[in-house]
PDB file of C-alpha atoms in Angstrom:
ATOM      1  CA  MET A   1       0.000   0.000   0.000  1.00 85.00           C
ATOM      2  CA  LYS A   2       1.246   3.448  -0.908  1.00 94.00           C
ATOM      3  CA  THR A   3      -0.271   6.407   0.890  1.00 98.00           C
ATOM      4  CA  TRP A   4       0.866   9.698   2.382  1.00 98.00           C
ATOM      5  CA  LEU A   5       1.393   7.874   5.666  1.00 98.00           C
ATOM      6  CA  THR A   6       3.580   5.106   4.242  1.00 98.00           C
ATOM      7  CA  GLU A   7       5.570   7.459   2.014  1.00 98.00           C
ATOM      8  CA  THR A   8       6.110  10.171   4.634  1.00 98.00           C
ATOM      9  CA  PHE A   9       7.204   7.835   7.421  1.00 99.00           C
ATOM     10  CA  ASN A  10       8.650   4.971   5.358  1.00 98.00           C
ATOM     11  CA  ILE A  11       6.418   2.323   6.924  1.00 98.00           C
ATOM     12  CA  LYS A  12       5.039  -0.782   5.226  1.00 98.00           C
ATOM     13  CA  TYR A  13       1.375  -0.400   6.157  1.00 98.00           C
ATOM     14  CA  PRO A  14      -0.690   2.807   6.661  1.00 98.00           C
ATOM     15  CA  ILE A  15      -1.550   2.031  10.268  1.00 99.00           C
ATOM     16  CA  ILE A  16      -0.901   3.971  13.470  1.00 99.00           C
ATOM     17  CA  MET A  17      -1.107   2.133  16.771  1.00 99.00           C
ATOM     18  CA  ALA A  18      -3.260   4.670  18.584  1.00 98.00           C
ATOM     19  CA  PRO A  19      -2.076   6.326  21.787  1.00 97.00           C
ATOM     20  CA  MET A  20      -4.022   4.847  24.711  1.00 95.00           C
ATOM     21  CA  PHE A  21      -3.765   6.241  28.219  1.00 91.00           C
ATOM     22  CA  LEU A  22      -1.957   3.753  30.482  1.00 89.00           C
ATOM     23  CA  VAL A  23      -2.211   1.028  27.829  1.00 93.00           C
ATOM     24  CA  THR A  24       0.305   1.887  25.113  1.00 95.00           C
ATOM     25  CA  SER A  25       3.860   1.102  26.203  1.00 96.00           C
ATOM     26  CA  ILE A  26       7.358   1.487  24.806  1.00 97.00           C
ATOM     27  CA  ASP A  27       7.499  -2.269  24.182  1.00 97.00           C
ATOM     28  CA  MET A  28       4.302  -2.026  22.124  1.00 98.00           C
ATOM     29  CA  LEU A  29       5.781   0.788  20.013  1.00 98.00           C
ATOM     30  CA  VAL A  30       8.929  -1.256  19.438  1.00 98.00           C
ATOM     31  CA  GLU A  31       6.838  -4.216  18.257  1.00 98.00           C
ATOM     32  CA  ALA A  32       4.704  -1.928  16.087  1.00 98.00           C
ATOM     33  CA  SER A  33       7.854  -0.813  14.271  1.00 98.00           C
ATOM     34  CA  LYS A  34       8.910  -4.414  13.715  1.00 98.00           C
ATOM     35  CA  ALA A  35       5.446  -5.242  12.346  1.00 98.00           C
ATOM     36  CA  GLY A  36       5.614  -2.540   9.659  1.00 98.00           C
ATOM     37  CA  ILE A  37       3.398   0.102  11.271  1.00 99.00           C
ATOM     38  CA  MET A  38       4.121   2.953  13.682  1.00 98.00           C
ATOM     39  CA  GLY A  39       2.943   3.603  17.207  1.00 98.00           C
ATOM     40  CA  CYS A  40       2.087   6.630  19.290  1.00 99.00           C
ATOM     41  CA  ILE A  41       2.168   6.894  23.083  1.00 98.00           C
ATOM     42  CA  PRO A  42       0.548   9.494  25.364  1.00 98.00           C
ATOM     43  CA  ALA A  43       2.952  11.847  27.119  1.00 98.00           C
ATOM     44  CA  LEU A  44       0.662  11.449  30.131  1.00 95.00           C
ATOM     45  CA  ASN A  45       1.683   7.796  30.442  1.00 95.00           C
ATOM     46  CA  TRP A  46       4.646   9.219  32.372  1.00 96.00           C
ATOM     47  CA  ARG A  47       3.778  10.896  35.666  1.00 93.00           C
ATOM     48  CA  THR A  48       6.433  13.625  35.552  1.00 96.00           C
ATOM     49  CA  PRO A  49       8.310  15.568  32.855  1.00 97.00           C
ATOM     50  CA  GLU A  50      11.523  13.965  34.100  1.00 98.00           C
ATOM     51  CA  GLU A  51      10.128  10.475  33.544  1.00 98.00           C
ATOM     52  CA  PHE A  52       8.776  11.568  30.157  1.00 98.00           C
ATOM     53  CA  GLU A  53      12.245  12.727  29.112  1.00 99.00           C
ATOM     54  CA  GLU A  54      13.707   9.341  30.038  1.00 98.00           C
ATOM     55  CA  GLY A  55      10.936   7.720  27.999  1.00 98.00           C
ATOM     56  CA  LEU A  56      11.808   9.831  24.958  1.00 98.00           C
ATOM     57  CA  LYS A  57      15.436   8.787  25.254  1.00 98.00           C
ATOM     58  CA  GLU A  58      14.455   5.114  25.426  1.00 98.00           C
ATOM     59  CA  LEU A  59      12.134   5.434  22.430  1.00 98.00           C
ATOM     60  CA  LYS A  60      14.912   7.062  20.406  1.00 97.00           C
ATOM     61  CA  GLU A  61      17.236   4.227  21.330  1.00 97.00           C
ATOM     62  CA  ARG A  62      14.917   1.231  20.880  1.00 97.00           C
ATOM     63  CA  CYS A  63      12.464   2.024  18.069  1.00 96.00           C
ATOM     64  CA  GLU A  64      13.630   0.781  14.681  1.00 92.00           C
ATOM     65  CA  GLY A  65      11.058   2.914  12.865  1.00 96.00           C
ATOM     66  CA  PRO A  66       9.145   6.142  13.437  1.00 98.00           C
ATOM     67  CA  PHE A  67       7.269   6.801  16.661  1.00 99.00           C
ATOM     68  CA  GLY A  68       4.913   9.479  17.899  1.00 99.00           C
ATOM     69  CA  ILE A  69       3.851  11.254  21.066  1.00 99.00           C
ATOM     70  CA  ASN A  70       0.288  12.217  21.941  1.00 99.00           C
ATOM     71  CA  ILE A  71      -0.188  15.487  23.824  1.00 98.00           C
ATOM     72  CA  ILE A  72      -3.433  16.681  25.411  1.00 96.00           C
ATOM     73  CA  VAL A  73      -3.432  20.380  24.526  1.00 97.00           C
ATOM     74  CA  ASN A  74      -5.736  21.896  27.110  1.00 92.00           C
ATOM     75  CA  GLN A  75      -5.451  23.187  30.672  1.00 87.00           C
ATOM     76  CA  SER A  76      -6.312  19.844  32.258  1.00 86.00           C
ATOM     77  CA  ASN A  77      -2.811  18.706  31.251  1.00 93.00           C
ATOM     78  CA  ILE A  78      -0.680  20.501  33.839  1.00 93.00           C
ATOM     79  CA  HIS A  79       2.569  19.319  32.197  1.00 97.00           C
ATOM     80  CA  MET A  80       1.595  20.365  28.657  1.00 98.00           C
ATOM     81  CA  HIS A  81       4.147  23.158  28.179  1.00 98.00           C
ATOM     82  CA  LYS A  82       7.036  21.058  29.488  1.00 98.00           C
ATOM     83  CA  GLN A  83       5.957  18.094  27.343  1.00 99.00           C
ATOM     84  CA  ILE A  84       6.001  20.353  24.283  1.00 99.00           C
ATOM     85  CA  GLU A  85       9.454  21.677  25.192  1.00 99.00           C
ATOM     86  CA  LEU A  86      10.812  18.142  25.515  1.00 99.00           C
ATOM     87  CA  CYS A  87       9.278  17.121  22.193  1.00 99.00           C
ATOM     88  CA  ALA A  88      10.913  20.134  20.561  1.00 98.00           C
ATOM     89  CA  GLN A  89      14.217  18.991  22.065  1.00 98.00           C
ATOM     90  CA  TYR A  90      14.000  15.287  21.178  1.00 98.00           C
ATOM     91  CA  ALA A  91      11.996  15.623  17.938  1.00 98.00           C
ATOM     92  CA  PRO A  92       9.785  12.520  17.738  1.00 98.00           C
ATOM     93  CA  ASP A  93       8.759  11.653  14.182  1.00 99.00           C
ATOM     94  CA  PHE A  94       5.222  12.874  14.764  1.00 99.00           C
ATOM     95  CA  ILE A  95       2.955  14.317  17.432  1.00 99.00           C
ATOM     96  CA  ILE A  96      -0.776  13.727  17.690  1.00 99.00           C
ATOM     97  CA  THR A  97      -2.563  16.578  19.464  1.00 99.00           C
ATOM     98  CA  SER A  98      -5.888  15.997  21.212  1.00 97.00           C
ATOM     99  CA  LEU A  99      -8.685  17.900  22.957  1.00 92.00           C
ATOM    100  CA  GLY A 100      -7.503  21.457  22.463  1.00 95.00           C
ATOM    101  CA  ASN A 101      -5.524  24.054  20.534  1.00 97.00           C
ATOM    102  CA  PRO A 102      -2.373  22.690  18.821  1.00 98.00           C
ATOM    103  CA  LYS A 103      -0.880  26.135  18.116  1.00 98.00           C
ATOM    104  CA  GLU A 104       2.038  25.865  20.560  1.00 98.00           C
ATOM    105  CA  VAL A 105       2.907  22.348  19.381  1.00 99.00           C
ATOM    106  CA  ILE A 106       2.891  23.434  15.734  1.00 99.00           C
ATOM    107  CA  GLU A 107       4.990  26.539  16.405  1.00 98.00           C
ATOM    108  CA  LYS A 108       7.627  24.821  18.559  1.00 98.00           C
ATOM    109  CA  CYS A 109       7.868  21.264  17.222  1.00 99.00           C
ATOM    110  CA  ARG A 110       7.144  21.458  13.499  1.00 98.00           C
ATOM    111  CA  PRO A 111      10.327  23.493  12.789  1.00 98.00           C
ATOM    112  CA  LYS A 112      12.301  20.599  14.323  1.00 97.00           C
ATOM    113  CA  GLY A 113      11.054  18.260  11.591  1.00 98.00           C
ATOM    114  CA  THR A 114       8.250  16.662  13.606  1.00 99.00           C
ATOM    115  CA  LYS A 115       5.006  16.111  11.695  1.00 99.00           C
ATOM    116  CA  ILE A 116       1.973  17.462  13.540  1.00 99.00           C
ATOM    117  CA  ILE A 117      -1.215  15.418  13.210  1.00 99.00           C
ATOM    118  CA  CYS A 118      -4.331  16.735  14.945  1.00 99.00           C
ATOM    119  CA  ASP A 119      -7.324  14.814  16.249  1.00 98.00           C
ATOM    120  CA  VAL A 120     -10.522  16.410  14.922  1.00 98.00           C
ATOM    121  CA  VAL A 121     -14.205  15.526  15.195  1.00 97.00           C
ATOM    122  CA  ASP A 122     -15.732  18.062  12.796  1.00 98.00           C
ATOM    123  CA  LEU A 123     -14.969  20.211   9.755  1.00 98.00           C
ATOM    124  CA  LYS A 124     -14.795  23.542  11.582  1.00 98.00           C
ATOM    125  CA  TYR A 125     -12.004  22.428  13.885  1.00 98.00           C
ATOM    126  CA  ALA A 126     -10.233  20.580  11.060  1.00 98.00           C
ATOM    127  CA  GLN A 127     -10.113  23.767   8.988  1.00 99.00           C
ATOM    128  CA  LYS A 128      -8.770  25.662  11.986  1.00 98.00           C
ATOM    129  CA  VAL A 129      -5.831  23.307  12.554  1.00 99.00           C
ATOM    130  CA  GLN A 130      -5.128  23.237   8.822  1.00 99.00           C
ATOM    131  CA  ASP A 131      -4.877  27.027   8.857  1.00 98.00           C
ATOM    132  CA  GLN A 132      -2.523  26.816  11.850  1.00 98.00           C
ATOM    133  CA  GLY A 133      -0.155  24.566   9.906  1.00 98.00           C
ATOM    134  CA  ALA A 134      -1.038  20.985  10.819  1.00 99.00           C
ATOM    135  CA  ASP A 135       0.461  18.358   8.503  1.00 99.00           C
ATOM    136  CA  ALA A 136      -2.568  16.041   8.669  1.00 99.00           C
ATOM    137  CA  VAL A 137      -5.713  15.369  10.661  1.00 99.00           C
ATOM    138  CA  ILE A 138      -7.107  12.278  12.316  1.00 99.00           C
ATOM    139  CA  ALA A 139     -10.862  12.071  11.789  1.00 98.00           C
ATOM    140  CA  VAL A 140     -12.056  10.690  15.120  1.00 97.00           C
ATOM    141  CA  ASN A 141     -15.391   9.083  14.310  1.00 96.00           C
ATOM    142  CA  SER A 142     -18.233   7.657  16.377  1.00 94.00           C
ATOM    143  CA  GLY A 143     -16.658   4.199  16.341  1.00 94.00           C
ATOM    144  CA  ALA A 144     -13.571   5.295  18.250  1.00 94.00           C
ATOM    145  CA  GLY A 145     -12.656   4.139  21.726  1.00 91.00           C
ATOM    146  CA  GLY A 146     -11.976   6.672  24.457  1.00 88.00           C
ATOM    147  CA  HIS A 147     -12.805  10.189  23.304  1.00 88.00           C
ATOM    148  CA  ALA A 148     -14.993   9.399  20.297  1.00 91.00           C
ATOM    149  CA  GLY A 149     -16.519  11.894  17.891  1.00 93.00           C
ATOM    150  CA  PRO A 150     -20.234  12.201  17.109  1.00 93.00           C
ATOM    151  CA  THR A 151     -20.099  11.437  13.375  1.00 96.00           C
ATOM    152  CA  PRO A 152     -19.760   8.087  11.540  1.00 96.00           C
ATOM    153  CA  ALA A 153     -16.635   7.568   9.446  1.00 97.00           C
ATOM    154  CA  SER A 154     -18.745   7.226   6.288  1.00 97.00           C
ATOM    155  CA  ILE A 155     -19.815  10.868   6.692  1.00 98.00           C
ATOM    156  CA  LEU A 156     -16.843  12.473   8.452  1.00 98.00           C
ATOM    157  CA  VAL A 157     -14.047  11.228   6.206  1.00 98.00           C
ATOM    158  CA  PRO A 158     -15.584  12.294   2.848  1.00 98.00           C
ATOM    159  CA  LEU A 159     -16.565  15.639   4.398  1.00 98.00           C
ATOM    160  CA  LEU A 160     -12.997  16.352   5.465  1.00 98.00           C
ATOM    161  CA  LYS A 161     -11.539  15.022   2.213  1.00 98.00           C
ATOM    162  CA  LYS A 162     -13.766  17.361   0.221  1.00 98.00           C
ATOM    163  CA  ASN A 163     -12.902  20.486   2.205  1.00 98.00           C
ATOM    164  CA  LEU A 164      -9.273  20.088   3.304  1.00 98.00           C
ATOM    165  CA  ASN A 165      -5.953  20.250   1.496  1.00 98.00           C
ATOM    166  CA  ILE A 166      -4.081  18.081   3.992  1.00 99.00           C
ATOM    167  CA  PRO A 167      -4.193  14.280   4.452  1.00 99.00           C
ATOM    168  CA  VAL A 168      -7.019  12.648   6.398  1.00 99.00           C
ATOM    169  CA  ILE A 169      -6.439   9.619   8.627  1.00 99.00           C
ATOM    170  CA  SER A 170      -9.400   7.807  10.178  1.00 98.00           C
ATOM    171  CA  ALA A 171      -9.702   6.689  13.809  1.00 98.00           C
ATOM    172  CA  GLY A 172     -12.413   4.443  15.132  1.00 96.00           C
ATOM    173  CA  GLY A 173     -14.009   1.062  14.564  1.00 95.00           C
ATOM    174  CA  ILE A 174     -11.193  -0.765  12.776  1.00 97.00           C
ATOM    175  CA  ALA A 175     -10.254  -4.253  13.955  1.00 97.00           C
ATOM    176  CA  THR A 176     -10.475  -6.270  10.726  1.00 98.00           C
ATOM    177  CA  GLY A 177      -9.066  -6.181   7.214  1.00 98.00           C
ATOM    178  CA  SER A 178     -12.510  -5.660   5.707  1.00 97.00           C
ATOM    179  CA  GLY A 179     -12.938  -2.656   7.971  1.00 97.00           C
ATOM    180  CA  LEU A 180      -9.593  -1.290   6.820  1.00 98.00           C
ATOM    181  CA  PHE A 181     -10.608  -1.831   3.189  1.00 98.00           C
ATOM    182  CA  SER A 182     -13.894   0.051   3.619  1.00 97.00           C
ATOM    183  CA  ILE A 183     -12.206   3.010   5.313  1.00 97.00           C
ATOM    184  CA  MET A 184      -9.400   3.235   2.760  1.00 97.00           C
ATOM    185  CA  ALA A 185     -12.040   3.208   0.014  1.00 96.00           C
ATOM    186  CA  LEU A 186     -13.303   6.508   1.439  1.00 97.00           C
ATOM    187  CA  GLY A 187      -9.983   8.108   0.532  1.00 95.00           C
ATOM    188  CA  CYS A 188      -8.085   7.949   3.819  1.00 96.00           C
ATOM    189  CA  GLU A 189      -4.309   8.071   3.873  1.00 98.00           C
ATOM    190  CA  GLY A 190      -4.280   5.615   6.759  1.00 98.00           C
ATOM    191  CA  VAL A 191      -5.970   4.553   9.968  1.00 98.00           C
ATOM    192  CA  SER A 192      -5.392   4.793  13.690  1.00 98.00           C
ATOM    193  CA  ILE A 193      -6.206   1.548  15.533  1.00 98.00           C
ATOM    194  CA  GLY A 194      -6.423   1.316  19.315  1.00 97.00           C
ATOM    195  CA  SER A 195      -8.756  -1.105  21.093  1.00 96.00           C
ATOM    196  CA  PRO A 196      -7.510  -4.337  19.417  1.00 97.00           C
ATOM    197  CA  PHE A 197      -4.019  -3.669  20.760  1.00 98.00           C
ATOM    198  CA  ILE A 198      -5.266  -3.647  24.366  1.00 97.00           C
ATOM    199  CA  ALA A 199      -5.600  -7.429  24.157  1.00 96.00           C
ATOM    200  CA  THR A 200      -1.998  -8.104  23.165  1.00 97.00           C
ATOM    201  CA  LYS A 201       0.647 -10.155  24.895  1.00 95.00           C
ATOM    202  CA  GLU A 202       2.909  -7.087  24.966  1.00 95.00           C
ATOM    203  CA  SER A 203       0.292  -4.891  26.651  1.00 93.00           C
ATOM    204  CA  ILE A 204       1.100  -4.102  30.283  1.00 90.00           C
ATOM    205  CA  VAL A 205      -2.502  -3.873  31.499  1.00 93.00           C
ATOM    206  CA  SER A 206      -4.034  -6.537  33.730  1.00 91.00           C
ATOM    207  CA  ASP A 207      -5.158  -9.887  32.362  1.00 93.00           C
ATOM    208  CA  ALA A 208      -8.677  -8.999  33.515  1.00 92.00           C
ATOM    209  CA  TYR A 209      -8.691  -5.915  31.245  1.00 93.00           C
ATOM    210  CA  LYS A 210      -7.432  -7.965  28.300  1.00 95.00           C
ATOM    211  CA  GLU A 211     -10.025 -10.670  28.905  1.00 95.00           C
ATOM    212  CA  ALA A 212     -12.757  -8.027  29.099  1.00 94.00           C
ATOM    213  CA  VAL A 213     -11.804  -6.804  25.625  1.00 96.00           C
ATOM    214  CA  VAL A 214     -12.115 -10.386  24.378  1.00 97.00           C
ATOM    215  CA  GLN A 215     -15.333 -11.269  26.207  1.00 96.00           C
ATOM    216  CA  TYR A 216     -17.384  -8.071  25.836  1.00 96.00           C
ATOM    217  CA  GLY A 217     -18.753  -6.750  22.523  1.00 97.00           C
ATOM    218  CA  ALA A 218     -19.995  -3.631  20.764  1.00 96.00           C
ATOM    219  CA  LYS A 219     -23.306  -3.686  22.626  1.00 97.00           C
ATOM    220  CA  ASP A 220     -21.392  -3.385  25.911  1.00 96.00           C
ATOM    221  CA  ILE A 221     -19.769  -0.034  25.079  1.00 95.00           C
ATOM    222  CA  VAL A 222     -21.301   3.074  26.688  1.00 93.00           C
ATOM    223  CA  MET A 223     -20.426   6.770  26.713  1.00 89.00           C
ATOM    224  CA  SER A 224     -19.426   8.156  30.106  1.00 85.00           C
ATOM    225  CA  ASN A 225     -19.082  11.782  31.227  1.00 79.00           C
ATOM    226  CA  LYS A 226     -17.456  10.806  34.515  1.00 68.00           C
ATOM    227  CA  ILE A 227     -13.973   9.881  33.288  1.00 63.00           C
ATOM    228  CA  SER A 228     -12.132  12.910  31.932  1.00 59.00           C
ATOM    229  CA  GLY A 229     -14.639  15.741  31.685  1.00 62.00           C
ATOM    230  CA  THR A 230     -15.005  14.895  27.996  1.00 69.00           C
ATOM    231  CA  PRO A 231     -17.353  12.097  26.828  1.00 78.00           C
ATOM    232  CA  CYS A 232     -15.418   8.822  26.842  1.00 86.00           C
ATOM    233  CA  THR A 233     -16.372   5.277  25.806  1.00 92.00           C
ATOM    234  CA  VAL A 234     -16.007   2.529  28.407  1.00 91.00           C
ATOM    235  CA  ILE A 235     -17.043  -1.098  28.822  1.00 93.00           C
ATOM    236  CA  ASN A 236     -20.368  -1.270  30.645  1.00 93.00           C
ATOM    237  CA  THR A 237     -19.165  -3.394  33.554  1.00 89.00           C
ATOM    238  CA  PRO A 238     -21.317  -3.924  36.656  1.00 88.00           C
ATOM    239  CA  TYR A 239     -19.309  -1.195  38.411  1.00 85.00           C
ATOM    240  CA  VAL A 240     -19.934   1.318  35.598  1.00 87.00           C
ATOM    241  CA  GLN A 241     -23.624   0.445  35.777  1.00 88.00           C
ATOM    242  CA  LYS A 242     -23.528   1.082  39.522  1.00 85.00           C
ATOM    243  CA  ILE A 243     -21.898   4.530  39.394  1.00 75.00           C
ATOM    244  CA  GLY A 244     -23.679   5.642  36.225  1.00 68.00           C
ATOM    245  CA  THR A 245     -22.274   7.494  33.237  1.00 61.00           C
ATOM    246  CA  GLU A 246     -23.455  11.052  33.945  1.00 61.00           C
ATOM    247  CA  GLN A 247     -21.892  13.692  36.195  1.00 50.00           C
ATOM    248  CA  ASN A 248     -23.544  14.314  39.549  1.00 47.00           C
ATOM    249  CA  VAL A 249     -25.391  17.550  40.389  1.00 42.00           C
ATOM    250  CA  ILE A 250     -22.328  19.287  41.844  1.00 41.00           C
ATOM    251  CA  GLU A 251     -20.084  18.315  38.911  1.00 45.00           C
ATOM    252  CA  LYS A 252     -22.676  19.550  36.420  1.00 48.00           C
ATOM    253  CA  ALA A 253     -23.068  22.864  38.258  1.00 46.00           C
ATOM    254  CA  MET A 254     -19.313  23.421  38.329  1.00 39.00           C
ATOM    255  CA  SER A 255     -19.012  22.551  34.634  1.00 47.00           C
ATOM    256  CA  LYS A 256     -21.552  25.235  33.725  1.00 53.00           C
ATOM    257  CA  ASN A 257     -19.844  27.957  35.799  1.00 52.00           C
ATOM    258  CA  LYS A 258     -17.341  29.923  33.693  1.00 54.00           C
ATOM    259  CA  LYS A 259     -14.975  30.508  36.620  1.00 53.00           C
ATOM    260  CA  LEU A 260     -15.127  26.936  37.904  1.00 47.00           C
ATOM    261  CA  LYS A 261     -15.286  25.086  34.577  1.00 48.00           C
ATOM    262  CA  LYS A 262     -11.511  24.663  34.295  1.00 51.00           C
ATOM    263  CA  TYR A 263     -11.209  23.261  37.816  1.00 46.00           C
ATOM    264  CA  ALA A 264     -14.243  21.037  37.370  1.00 43.00           C
ATOM    265  CA  LYS A 265     -12.664  19.455  34.311  1.00 46.00           C
ATOM    266  CA  MET A 266      -9.365  18.963  36.125  1.00 49.00           C
ATOM    267  CA  LEU A 267     -11.119  17.400  39.134  1.00 43.00           C
ATOM    268  CA  THR A 268     -13.263  15.097  37.016  1.00 45.00           C
ATOM    269  CA  GLY A 269     -10.231  14.152  34.948  1.00 47.00           C
ATOM    270  CA  TYR A 270      -8.125  13.355  37.995  1.00 46.00           C
ATOM    271  CA  LYS A 271     -10.808  11.219  39.646  1.00 48.00           C
ATOM    272  CA  GLY A 272     -11.714   9.452  36.412  1.00 46.00           C
ATOM    273  CA  MET A 273      -8.171   8.754  35.288  1.00 49.00           C
ATOM    274  CA  LYS A 274      -7.303   7.452  38.747  1.00 53.00           C
ATOM    275  CA  ALA A 275     -10.175   4.985  38.464  1.00 50.00           C
ATOM    276  CA  VAL A 276      -8.987   3.961  34.985  1.00 46.00           C
ATOM    277  CA  GLU A 277      -5.436   3.495  36.285  1.00 48.00           C
ATOM    278  CA  ASN A 278      -6.545   1.331  39.207  1.00 52.00           C
ATOM    279  CA  ALA A 279      -8.705  -0.833  36.943  1.00 49.00           C
ATOM    280  CA  ALA A 280      -6.027  -1.167  34.259  1.00 50.00           C
ATOM    281  CA  PHE A 281      -3.360  -2.622  36.508  1.00 48.00           C
ATOM    282  CA  GLY A 282      -4.889  -3.939  39.712  1.00 51.00           C
ATOM    283  CA  ALA A 283      -7.356  -6.500  40.951  1.00 44.00           C
ATOM    284  CA  THR A 284     -10.340  -4.320  41.836  1.00 47.00           C
ATOM    285  CA  TYR A 285     -14.111  -4.487  41.611  1.00 42.00           C
ATOM    286  CA  LYS A 286     -14.054  -0.850  40.450  1.00 60.00           C
ATOM    287  CA  THR A 287     -13.614  -1.822  36.821  1.00 76.00           C
ATOM    288  CA  VAL A 288     -13.541   1.226  34.551  1.00 82.00           C
ATOM    289  CA  TRP A 289     -12.086  -0.072  31.295  1.00 89.00           C
ATOM    290  CA  VAL A 290     -11.798   2.259  28.306  1.00 91.00           C
ATOM    291  CA  ALA A 291     -12.422   0.635  24.904  1.00 94.00           C
ATOM    292  CA  GLY A 292     -14.324   1.090  21.654  1.00 95.00           C
ATOM    293  CA  PRO A 293     -16.981  -0.964  19.845  1.00 96.00           C
ATOM    294  CA  SER A 294     -14.374  -2.648  17.633  1.00 97.00           C
ATOM    295  CA  ILE A 295     -13.786  -5.066  20.527  1.00 97.00           C
ATOM    296  CA  GLU A 296     -16.701  -6.917  18.917  1.00 97.00           C
ATOM    297  CA  PHE A 297     -14.116  -8.478  16.593  1.00 97.00           C
ATOM    298  CA  ILE A 298     -11.484  -9.348  19.206  1.00 97.00           C
ATOM    299  CA  THR A 299     -11.735 -13.059  19.999  1.00 97.00           C
ATOM    300  CA  LYS A 300      -8.366 -13.856  21.559  1.00 97.00           C
ATOM    301  CA  ILE A 301      -5.186 -12.359  22.963  1.00 97.00           C
ATOM    302  CA  GLU A 302      -2.503 -12.055  20.265  1.00 97.00           C
ATOM    303  CA  THR A 303       0.855 -10.398  19.741  1.00 98.00           C
ATOM    304  CA  VAL A 304       1.082  -6.992  18.080  1.00 98.00           C
ATOM    305  CA  LYS A 305       2.565  -8.620  14.979  1.00 98.00           C
ATOM    306  CA  GLU A 306      -0.198 -11.226  14.799  1.00 98.00           C
ATOM    307  CA  ILE A 307      -2.863  -8.510  14.855  1.00 98.00           C
ATOM    308  CA  VAL A 308      -1.125  -6.501  12.132  1.00 98.00           C
ATOM    309  CA  ASP A 309      -0.528  -9.573   9.957  1.00 98.00           C
ATOM    310  CA  ARG A 310      -4.149 -10.689  10.343  1.00 98.00           C
ATOM    311  CA  ILE A 311      -5.585  -7.282   9.444  1.00 98.00           C
ATOM    312  CA  VAL A 312      -3.304  -6.954   6.413  1.00 98.00           C
ATOM    313  CA  SER A 313      -4.116 -10.486   5.216  1.00 98.00           C
ATOM    314  CA  GLU A 314      -7.850  -9.844   5.572  1.00 98.00           C
ATOM    315  CA  PHE A 315      -7.426  -6.524   3.752  1.00 98.00           C
ATOM    316  CA  GLU A 316      -5.759  -8.243   0.802  1.00 98.00           C
ATOM    317  CA  THR A 317      -8.570 -10.810   0.708  1.00 98.00           C
ATOM    318  CA  SER A 318     -11.126  -7.985   0.651  1.00 97.00           C
ATOM    319  CA  VAL A 319      -9.300  -6.337  -2.253  1.00 96.00           C
ATOM    320  CA  ASP A 320      -9.257  -9.613  -4.199  1.00 96.00           C
ATOM    321  CA  GLU A 321     -12.958 -10.205  -3.537  1.00 95.00           C
ATOM    322  CA  PHE A 322     -13.819  -6.689  -4.685  1.00 94.00           C
ATOM    323  CA  LEU A 323     -11.793  -7.019  -7.885  1.00 94.00           C
ATOM    324  CA  ALA A 324     -13.404 -10.388  -8.599  1.00 94.00           C
ATOM    325  CA  LYS A 325     -16.832  -8.772  -8.420  1.00 90.00           C
ATOM    326  CA  ARG A 326     -15.783  -6.185 -11.003  1.00 82.00           C
ATOM    327  CA  SER A 327     -14.688  -8.727 -13.602  1.00 72.00           C
TER     328      SER A 327
END
């Protein structure tokens, strides 16, 4: 496959291993490189800027291919400015910005040779980041895990393709080769895949989390407003059912107050992410597991390479089947 993504980053397949909070690890990025794709890891997976800097050094040393860093670009990320400074210093191959204004990232990191790719959920914001100098956008559709967008890929991708002059990558709902084929047919330059990689042997999350991804399906995914202050998809475990998915009265009141909104988001984010962290690594009944509906197609725990090879093989089969129907 030849696309902007494969040509720009010299990778074999146009696939990004999506950055997943507390899930994506350096080992997973190393294996992604070996499998012919490239991975991205959240800067917030390191607790302090000092630890993040050590992580950047290790990534530079161990990754055979390109790697990326995901930065949350809003005030809830108290280390944002330092993370940007470190990325400008160590120049990862690409940065994915999320949930805010990428201006500082573009101004400080793009001159260092880092490609800036921005998560977007609608045309208005996509046009804004294009005007600011983004190299590409990731169209986060309604099938995404974590912070999903409101619009299906079948609508969002063609809309962005029609109105933008920069490449469009799709995020959300891809776990099979036929899914990859359908998305690429819309004109994408590549895809970002997350949830399937939770259930990998290289993933550092608990076995219970991995098994949940295998055992639950699309019907078990719900949208929660209690995790990060931004709507987030989680598996509808008994604990999630118990606590509900909507903010309580006090949280809602704070979120609507202009002066308190920032602090409300930070408080909700801290509490929610702490719950996600505890559930990801420990044995706890408070199971808050982030995932997307593509877990419907995850039937076993595999290696990163096995997932990539399977998706690519299924993609090639889909291409052959399509061409056979044309003849």
